[in-house]
Amino acid sequence: IKQPSFLFERVDKSLFVIPESSSSISTDLERVKILFFSGGKDSFLALRALVRQGMEAREGIGNAPFAIVLLTTFDATSRVIAHQDVHIRDVIKQATALDIPLVGIPLHRGTSESYVDRLRRGVELISSSVGKDKSLTLAFGDLHLSHIKEWRDGALGVDLKYELEYPCWKVPYESLLDDLEASGVKCIVS
């Protein structure tokens, strides 16, 4: 692909709604959380945290149900996700196994289009797919790197005016490791 595109969609084109109802297509759904998903453990733990939020909503503790869409960026030539050394085909396999829609945004080197403009195009693709009336939140698996969070807060929160969420921010590593072990998912921690 050359432009932001859905790399995985559910068979019935429905959204992954948390908590799931008897109907996986919710007409009264107001919010979609777009999780930046690298295929690594931090984004997986962020997904687990978002799912817990949704389950709390079912118990009447948290907010209303919401949908989750995964989003990832990757080098258009090598097809590798930056800083992760994970090939895009592996993230597509993960999204497929999780049954959560995935949007891929190829990044082209040497182009005049900025990274933020590329992200905006990917988010606009999701918005047009789920309905412009839905409130969008960008969610990240950042754990503790303040400079990355500050950049996201400025470039995406202030400049683009998206609501941002960091479900694993400053969560103690021991708690994260416990959650990773509780998931039962086989993984390599490096």
Tab-separated table of C-alpha atoms in Angstrom:
chain	number	residue	atom	x	y	z
A	1	ILE	CA	0.000	0.000	0.000
A	2	LYS	CA	1.065	3.582	-0.590
A	3	GLN	CA	-1.626	5.429	1.400
A	4	PRO	CA	-3.203	4.882	4.835
A	5	SER	CA	-5.443	1.817	4.514
A	6	PHE	CA	-7.213	-0.816	6.533
A	7	LEU	CA	-4.838	-3.788	6.653
A	8	PHE	CA	-7.289	-5.923	8.613
A	9	GLU	CA	-11.050	-5.616	8.975
A	10	ARG	CA	-13.444	-7.950	10.699
A	11	VAL	CA	-15.343	-10.246	8.346
A	12	ASP	CA	-18.625	-8.400	8.939
A	13	LYS	CA	-16.846	-4.985	8.872
A	14	SER	CA	-18.003	-4.353	12.447
A	15	LEU	CA	-16.008	-2.560	15.091
A	16	PHE	CA	-14.347	-4.179	18.082
A	17	VAL	CA	-16.613	-2.799	20.814
A	18	ILE	CA	-15.739	-2.996	24.506
A	19	PRO	CA	-17.681	-4.374	26.225
A	20	GLU	CA	-19.108	-6.474	23.431
A	21	SER	CA	-22.873	-6.503	23.281
A	22	SER	CA	-25.209	-8.961	21.634
A	23	SER	CA	-24.810	-6.803	18.541
A	24	SER	CA	-21.221	-6.049	17.561
A	25	ILE	CA	-22.437	-3.036	15.581
A	26	SER	CA	-23.538	-0.365	18.020
A	27	THR	CA	-25.519	2.530	16.594
A	28	ASP	CA	-25.358	4.419	19.890
A	29	LEU	CA	-21.588	4.109	20.165
A	30	GLU	CA	-20.090	7.551	20.770
A	31	ARG	CA	-16.347	6.986	21.157
A	32	VAL	CA	-13.619	5.217	19.218
A	33	LYS	CA	-10.184	4.725	20.759
A	34	ILE	CA	-7.402	4.484	18.204
A	35	LEU	CA	-4.512	2.563	19.738
A	36	PHE	CA	-1.096	3.161	18.212
A	37	PHE	CA	0.019	-0.453	17.953
A	38	SER	CA	3.625	-1.405	17.235
A	39	GLY	CA	3.305	-5.129	17.769
A	40	GLY	CA	5.368	-4.919	20.963
A	41	LYS	CA	4.569	-5.671	24.574
A	42	ASP	CA	3.863	-2.054	25.574
A	43	SER	CA	1.115	-1.602	22.994
A	44	PHE	CA	-0.271	-5.048	23.889
A	45	LEU	CA	-0.409	-4.021	27.554
A	46	ALA	CA	-2.114	-0.752	26.563
A	47	LEU	CA	-4.713	-2.799	24.668
A	48	ARG	CA	-5.301	-4.940	27.761
A	49	ALA	CA	-5.719	-1.782	29.856
A	50	LEU	CA	-8.271	-0.392	27.372
A	51	VAL	CA	-10.199	-3.664	27.407
A	52	ARG	CA	-10.273	-3.514	31.237
A	53	GLN	CA	-11.677	0.026	31.007
A	54	GLY	CA	-14.434	-1.266	28.773
A	55	MET	CA	-15.215	-4.127	31.104
A	56	GLU	CA	-15.476	-1.638	33.977
A	57	ALA	CA	-17.970	0.319	31.852
A	58	ARG	CA	-20.105	-2.810	31.686
A	59	GLU	CA	-20.026	-2.920	35.483
A	60	GLY	CA	-21.147	0.718	35.584
A	61	ILE	CA	-17.786	1.926	36.917
A	62	GLY	CA	-16.372	3.728	33.916
A	63	ASN	CA	-17.465	5.456	30.744
A	64	ALA	CA	-19.848	4.234	28.069
A	65	PRO	CA	-18.816	1.434	25.703
A	66	PHE	CA	-16.295	2.314	23.024
A	67	ALA	CA	-14.696	0.759	19.975
A	68	ILE	CA	-10.996	0.088	19.458
A	69	VAL	CA	-9.147	0.384	16.159
A	70	LEU	CA	-5.428	-0.366	15.939
A	71	LEU	CA	-3.143	1.969	13.999
A	72	THR	CA	0.475	1.486	13.054
A	73	THR	CA	3.047	3.295	10.961
A	74	PHE	CA	5.766	1.544	8.999
A	75	ASP	CA	8.466	2.279	6.470
A	76	ALA	CA	6.936	2.144	2.983
A	77	THR	CA	10.030	0.501	1.510
A	78	SER	CA	11.213	-1.975	4.157
A	79	ARG	CA	7.690	-2.567	5.598
A	80	VAL	CA	9.250	-2.478	9.097
A	81	ILE	CA	7.853	-0.576	12.071
A	82	ALA	CA	10.399	1.963	13.295
A	83	HIS	CA	12.165	1.297	16.612
A	84	GLN	CA	10.561	-2.138	16.870
A	85	ASP	CA	12.147	-4.065	14.002
A	86	VAL	CA	8.776	-5.749	13.530
A	87	HIS	CA	7.563	-6.366	9.990
A	88	ILE	CA	4.077	-5.126	9.145
A	89	ARG	CA	2.943	-8.656	8.223
A	90	ASP	CA	3.525	-9.674	11.886
A	91	VAL	CA	1.299	-6.866	13.152
A	92	ILE	CA	-1.370	-7.838	10.618
A	93	LYS	CA	-1.207	-11.390	12.031
A	94	GLN	CA	-1.610	-10.001	15.544
A	95	ALA	CA	-4.608	-7.853	14.577
A	96	THR	CA	-6.168	-10.825	12.811
A	97	ALA	CA	-5.678	-13.071	15.865
A	98	LEU	CA	-7.113	-10.342	18.107
A	99	ASP	CA	-9.945	-9.686	15.607
A	100	ILE	CA	-9.431	-5.917	15.894
A	101	PRO	CA	-9.407	-3.650	12.824
A	102	LEU	CA	-5.948	-2.349	11.890
A	103	VAL	CA	-5.039	0.730	9.862
A	104	GLY	CA	-1.541	0.913	8.430
A	105	ILE	CA	0.157	4.171	7.531
A	106	PRO	CA	3.158	3.759	5.231
A	107	LEU	CA	5.820	6.410	5.778
A	108	HIS	CA	7.669	7.502	2.650
A	109	ARG	CA	11.223	8.759	2.992
A	110	GLY	CA	12.158	11.957	1.234
A	111	THR	CA	8.609	13.257	0.930
A	112	SER	CA	7.437	16.738	1.845
A	113	GLU	CA	4.501	15.304	3.801
A	114	SER	CA	5.200	15.430	7.536
A	115	TYR	CA	4.764	12.546	9.945
A	116	VAL	CA	1.919	14.407	11.666
A	117	ASP	CA	0.148	14.997	8.335
A	118	ARG	CA	0.426	11.272	7.579
A	119	LEU	CA	-1.046	10.422	10.967
A	120	ARG	CA	-3.893	12.863	10.399
A	121	ARG	CA	-4.705	11.124	7.094
A	122	GLY	CA	-4.808	7.743	8.833
A	123	VAL	CA	-7.064	9.064	11.594
A	124	GLU	CA	-9.325	10.687	8.985
A	125	LEU	CA	-9.631	7.298	7.244
A	126	ILE	CA	-10.808	5.768	10.519
A	127	SER	CA	-13.166	8.687	11.185
A	128	SER	CA	-14.791	8.363	7.761
A	129	SER	CA	-15.151	4.609	8.273
A	130	VAL	CA	-16.734	4.732	11.749
A	131	GLY	CA	-18.742	7.914	11.232
A	132	LYS	CA	-17.775	11.544	11.626
A	133	ASP	CA	-20.109	11.852	14.623
A	134	LYS	CA	-17.872	9.612	16.766
A	135	SER	CA	-15.498	11.124	19.295
A	136	LEU	CA	-11.935	9.936	18.651
A	137	THR	CA	-9.252	9.356	21.264
A	138	LEU	CA	-5.665	8.485	20.354
A	139	ALA	CA	-4.207	5.968	22.806
A	140	PHE	CA	-0.546	5.062	23.277
A	141	GLY	CA	1.411	2.361	25.084
A	142	ASP	CA	4.048	4.770	26.387
A	143	LEU	CA	5.282	3.780	29.822
A	144	HIS	CA	7.719	6.446	31.000
A	145	LEU	CA	9.558	8.362	28.250
A	146	SER	CA	8.535	11.941	29.031
A	147	HIS	CA	10.007	13.485	25.872
A	148	ILE	CA	7.894	11.225	23.640
A	149	LYS	CA	4.752	11.930	25.637
A	150	GLU	CA	5.466	15.675	25.550
A	151	TRP	CA	5.876	15.553	21.766
A	152	ARG	CA	2.603	13.624	21.365
A	153	ASP	CA	0.803	16.011	23.728
A	154	GLY	CA	1.995	19.006	21.696
A	155	ALA	CA	1.834	17.744	18.123
A	156	LEU	CA	-1.276	15.595	18.400
A	157	GLY	CA	-3.099	16.940	21.437
A	158	VAL	CA	-2.566	20.684	21.154
A	159	ASP	CA	-1.867	21.181	17.440
A	160	LEU	CA	-4.340	18.628	16.034
A	161	LYS	CA	-6.716	18.834	19.005
A	162	TYR	CA	-7.135	15.097	19.502
A	163	GLU	CA	-7.937	13.710	22.915
A	164	LEU	CA	-4.996	11.567	24.043
A	165	GLU	CA	-4.827	8.663	26.464
A	166	TYR	CA	-1.890	6.798	27.986
A	167	PRO	CA	-3.365	3.769	29.792
A	168	CYS	CA	0.034	2.427	30.946
A	169	TRP	CA	1.754	5.732	31.737
A	170	LYS	CA	3.910	5.396	34.881
A	171	VAL	CA	2.315	2.070	35.822
A	172	PRO	CA	4.918	0.220	37.923
A	173	TYR	CA	6.904	-2.318	35.911
A	174	GLU	CA	6.029	-5.043	38.391
A	175	SER	CA	2.312	-4.507	37.697
A	176	LEU	CA	2.925	-4.524	33.947
A	177	LEU	CA	4.915	-7.757	34.185
A	178	ASP	CA	2.139	-9.338	36.275
A	179	ASP	CA	-0.396	-8.287	33.627
A	180	LEU	CA	1.774	-9.650	30.818
A	181	GLU	CA	2.089	-12.994	32.620
A	182	ALA	CA	-1.659	-13.026	33.370
A	183	SER	CA	-2.396	-12.620	29.648
A	184	GLY	CA	-1.063	-16.106	28.983
A	185	VAL	CA	0.391	-14.863	25.707
A	186	LYS	CA	3.771	-16.299	24.839
A	187	CYS	CA	6.205	-13.450	24.213
A	188	ILE	CA	9.871	-12.551	24.310
A	189	VAL	CA	10.790	-9.680	26.622
A	190	SER	CA	13.950	-7.936	25.455
